[in-house]
Amino acid sequence: MYLTLVQDVSPAHVSTALGLLSGCGSLAGAIAMWAVGRITQSTGSFTIPMAGFSLAAVVSAAAGWVMSRQVQRS
């Protein structure tokens, strides 16, 4: 999805914006994998990572809903 929206982020610098978005996404994924590994190794359970990712999904859905409401008002 982000590949189609990059031109909205920076119409003049599409390649740069795409590279930065991709790099940040890869870095965030690597950090998340490391964190999940550390947490599951120390606790022996996936409860904390699963709760964290579930919370992130709820927060992002709420943020999308709020933003869609603001766009409709404009």
Coordinates of N, CA, C and O in Angstrom, one line a residue:
M1 N 0.8 -1.2 0.0 CA 0.0 0.0 0.0 C 0.9 1.3 0.0 O 0.5 2.2 -0.6
Y2 N 2.0 1.2 0.8 CA 2.8 2.4 0.8 C 3.4 2.8 -0.5 O 3.8 3.9 -0.7
L3 N 3.6 1.8 -1.4 CA 4.2 2.1 -2.7 C 3.3 3.0 -3.5 O 3.8 3.8 -4.3
T4 N 2.0 3.0 -3.3 CA 1.1 3.8 -4.1 C 1.0 5.2 -3.4 O 0.6 6.2 -4.1
L5 N 1.3 5.3 -2.1 CA 1.1 6.6 -1.4 C 2.4 7.4 -1.3 O 2.4 8.5 -0.8
V6 N 3.5 6.9 -1.8 CA 4.8 7.6 -1.6 C 4.8 8.9 -2.4 O 5.3 9.9 -1.9
Q7 N 4.1 9.0 -3.5 CA 4.1 10.2 -4.3 C 3.3 11.3 -3.5 O 3.5 12.5 -3.8
D8 N 2.4 10.9 -2.6 CA 1.7 11.9 -1.8 C 2.6 12.5 -0.7 O 2.4 13.6 -0.3
V9 N 3.5 11.7 -0.3 CA 4.5 12.1 0.8 C 5.4 13.2 0.2 O 5.6 14.2 0.8
S10 N 6.0 12.9 -1.0 CA 6.9 13.8 -1.6 C 6.9 13.7 -3.1 O 7.6 12.8 -3.7
P11 N 6.0 14.5 -3.8 CA 5.9 14.3 -5.2 C 7.2 14.6 -6.0 O 7.4 14.0 -7.0
A12 N 8.1 15.4 -5.4 CA 9.3 15.8 -6.1 C 10.4 14.8 -5.9 O 11.3 14.6 -6.7
H13 N 10.3 14.0 -4.8 CA 11.4 13.1 -4.4 C 10.8 11.7 -4.1 O 11.0 11.2 -3.0
V14 N 10.2 11.1 -5.1 CA 9.5 9.8 -4.9 C 10.5 8.7 -4.5 O 10.3 8.0 -3.5
S15 N 11.6 8.6 -5.1 CA 12.6 7.6 -4.9 C 13.2 7.7 -3.5 O 13.4 6.7 -2.8
T16 N 13.5 9.0 -3.1 CA 14.0 9.2 -1.7 C 13.0 8.8 -0.7 O 13.4 8.2 0.3
A17 N 11.8 9.3 -0.9 CA 10.8 9.0 0.1 C 10.5 7.5 0.2 O 10.4 6.9 1.3
L18 N 10.5 6.8 -0.9 CA 10.4 5.3 -0.9 C 11.5 4.6 -0.2 O 11.3 3.7 0.6
G19 N 12.7 5.1 -0.4 CA 13.9 4.5 0.2 C 13.8 4.7 1.7 O 14.1 3.8 2.5
L20 N 13.5 5.9 2.2 CA 13.4 6.1 3.6 C 12.3 5.3 4.3 O 12.5 4.8 5.3
L21 N 11.1 5.3 3.6 CA 10.0 4.5 4.2 C 10.4 3.0 4.3 O 10.1 2.4 5.3
S22 N 11.0 2.5 3.2 CA 11.4 1.1 3.2 C 12.4 0.8 4.2 O 12.3 -0.2 4.9
G23 N 13.4 1.6 4.3 CA 14.5 1.4 5.3 C 14.0 1.5 6.7 O 14.3 0.7 7.6
C24 N 13.1 2.4 7.0 CA 12.5 2.6 8.4 C 11.7 1.3 8.7 O 11.7 0.8 9.8
G25 N 10.9 0.9 7.7 CA 10.1 -0.3 7.9 C 10.9 -1.6 8.2 O 10.6 -2.4 9.1
S26 N 12.0 -1.7 7.5 CA 12.9 -2.9 7.7 C 13.6 -2.8 9.0 O 13.7 -3.8 9.7
L27 N 14.0 -1.6 9.4 CA 14.6 -1.4 10.7 C 13.7 -1.7 11.9 O 14.0 -2.4 12.8
A28 N 12.4 -1.2 11.7 CA 11.4 -1.5 12.8 C 11.1 -3.0 12.8 O 10.9 -3.5 14.0
G29 N 11.0 -3.6 11.7 CA 10.8 -5.1 11.7 C 11.9 -5.8 12.4 O 11.7 -6.8 13.1
A30 N 13.2 -5.4 12.1 CA 14.3 -6.1 12.7 C 14.3 -5.9 14.2 O 14.6 -6.8 15.0
I31 N 14.0 -4.7 14.7 CA 14.0 -4.4 16.1 C 12.9 -5.2 16.8 O 13.1 -5.7 17.9
A32 N 11.7 -5.2 16.1 CA 10.6 -6.0 16.7 C 10.9 -7.5 16.8 O 10.6 -8.1 17.8
M33 N 11.6 -8.0 15.8 CA 12.0 -9.4 15.9 C 12.9 -9.7 17.0 O 12.8 -10.7 17.8
W34 N 13.9 -8.8 17.2 CA 14.9 -8.9 18.3 C 14.2 -8.8 19.6 O 14.4 -9.6 20.5
A35 N 13.3 -7.9 19.8 CA 12.6 -7.7 21.0 C 11.7 -8.9 21.4 O 11.7 -9.3 22.5
V36 N 11.0 -9.4 20.4 CA 10.2 -10.6 20.6 C 11.0 -11.8 21.0 O 10.7 -12.5 22.0
G37 N 12.2 -11.9 20.4 CA 13.1 -13.0 20.8 C 13.6 -12.9 22.2 O 13.6 -13.8 23.0
R38 N 14.0 -11.7 22.6 CA 14.4 -11.4 24.0 C 13.3 -11.7 25.0 O 13.6 -12.3 26.0
I39 N 12.1 -11.2 24.7 CA 11.0 -11.3 25.7 C 10.6 -12.8 25.8 O 10.4 -13.3 26.9
T40 N 10.5 -13.5 24.7 CA 10.1 -14.9 24.8 C 11.1 -15.8 25.4 O 10.8 -16.8 26.1
Q41 N 12.4 -15.4 25.2 CA 13.5 -16.2 25.8 C 13.5 -16.0 27.3 O 13.7 -17.0 28.1
S42 N 13.2 -14.8 27.8 CA 13.3 -14.5 29.2 C 12.0 -15.0 29.9 O 12.1 -15.4 31.1
T43 N 10.8 -14.9 29.3 CA 9.6 -15.3 30.0 C 9.1 -16.7 29.6 O 8.3 -17.2 30.4
G44 N 9.6 -17.2 28.5 CA 9.1 -18.5 28.0 C 7.7 -18.5 27.5 O 7.0 -19.5 27.5
S45 N 7.2 -17.3 27.2 CA 5.8 -17.2 26.7 C 5.7 -16.1 25.6 O 6.5 -15.1 25.6
F46 N 4.7 -16.2 24.8 CA 4.5 -15.3 23.7 C 3.4 -14.3 24.2 O 2.9 -13.5 23.3
T47 N 2.9 -14.3 25.4 CA 1.8 -13.5 25.9 C 2.1 -12.0 25.7 O 1.3 -11.3 25.2
I48 N 3.2 -11.5 26.2 CA 3.6 -10.1 26.1 C 3.7 -9.6 24.6 O 3.1 -8.6 24.3
P49 N 4.4 -10.3 23.8 CA 4.5 -9.8 22.4 C 3.1 -9.9 21.7 O 2.7 -8.9 21.0
M50 N 2.3 -10.9 21.9 CA 1.0 -11.0 21.3 C 0.1 -9.9 21.8 O -0.7 -9.2 21.0
A51 N 0.1 -9.6 23.1 CA -0.7 -8.5 23.7 C -0.2 -7.1 23.1 O -1.0 -6.3 22.8
G52 N 1.1 -7.0 22.9 CA 1.6 -5.7 22.4 C 1.2 -5.5 20.9 O 0.8 -4.4 20.5
F53 N 1.3 -6.6 20.1 CA 0.9 -6.4 18.7 C -0.6 -6.3 18.6 O -1.1 -5.5 17.7
S54 N -1.4 -6.9 19.5 CA -2.8 -6.7 19.5 C -3.2 -5.2 19.9 O -4.1 -4.6 19.2
L55 N -2.5 -4.7 20.8 CA -2.7 -3.3 21.2 C -2.3 -2.4 20.1 O -3.1 -1.4 19.8
A56 N -1.2 -2.7 19.4 CA -0.8 -1.8 18.3 C -1.9 -1.8 17.2 O -2.2 -0.8 16.5
A57 N -2.5 -3.0 16.9 CA -3.6 -3.1 15.9 C -4.8 -2.2 16.3 O -5.3 -1.5 15.5
V58 N -5.1 -2.3 17.6 CA -6.3 -1.5 18.0 C -6.0 0.0 18.0 O -6.8 0.8 17.5
V59 N -4.8 0.4 18.4 CA -4.4 1.8 18.3 C -4.4 2.3 16.9 O -4.9 3.4 16.6
S60 N -3.8 1.5 16.0 CA -3.8 2.0 14.6 C -5.1 2.0 14.0 O -5.4 2.9 13.2
A61 N -6.0 1.1 14.3 CA -7.4 1.2 13.8 C -8.1 2.4 14.3 O -8.8 3.1 13.6
A62 N -7.9 2.7 15.6 CA -8.5 3.9 16.2 C -8.0 5.2 15.5 O -8.8 6.1 15.2
A63 N -6.7 5.2 15.3 CA -6.1 6.4 14.7 C -6.6 6.5 13.2 O -6.9 7.7 12.8
G64 N -6.8 5.4 12.5 CA -7.3 5.5 11.2 C -8.8 6.0 11.2 O -9.2 6.8 10.3
W65 N -9.5 5.5 12.1 CA -10.9 6.0 12.3 C -11.0 7.4 12.6 O -11.8 8.2 11.9
V66 N -10.2 7.9 13.5 CA -10.2 9.3 13.9 C -9.8 10.2 12.7 O -10.4 11.2 12.4
M67 N -8.7 9.8 12.0 CA -8.3 10.6 10.8 C -9.3 10.6 9.7 O -9.5 11.6 9.0
S68 N -10.0 9.4 9.5 CA -11.0 9.4 8.4 C -12.2 10.3 8.8 O -12.8 10.9 7.9
R69 N -12.5 10.4 10.1 CA -13.6 11.4 10.5 C -13.1 12.8 10.2 O -14.0 13.6 9.8
Q70 N -11.9 13.1 10.5 CA -11.4 14.5 10.3 C -11.3 14.8 8.8 O -11.7 16.0 8.4
V71 N -11.0 13.9 7.9 CA -11.0 14.2 6.5 C -12.4 14.4 6.0 O -12.6 15.3 5.1
Q72 N -13.3 13.7 6.5 CA -14.7 13.8 6.0 C -15.3 15.2 6.4 O -16.1 15.8 5.7
R73 N -14.8 15.8 7.5 CA -15.3 17.1 7.9 C -14.7 18.2 7.0 O -15.3 19.3 6.9
S74 N -13.5 18.0 6.5 CA -12.8 19.0 5.7 C -13.5 19.3 4.4 O -14.2 18.6 3.8

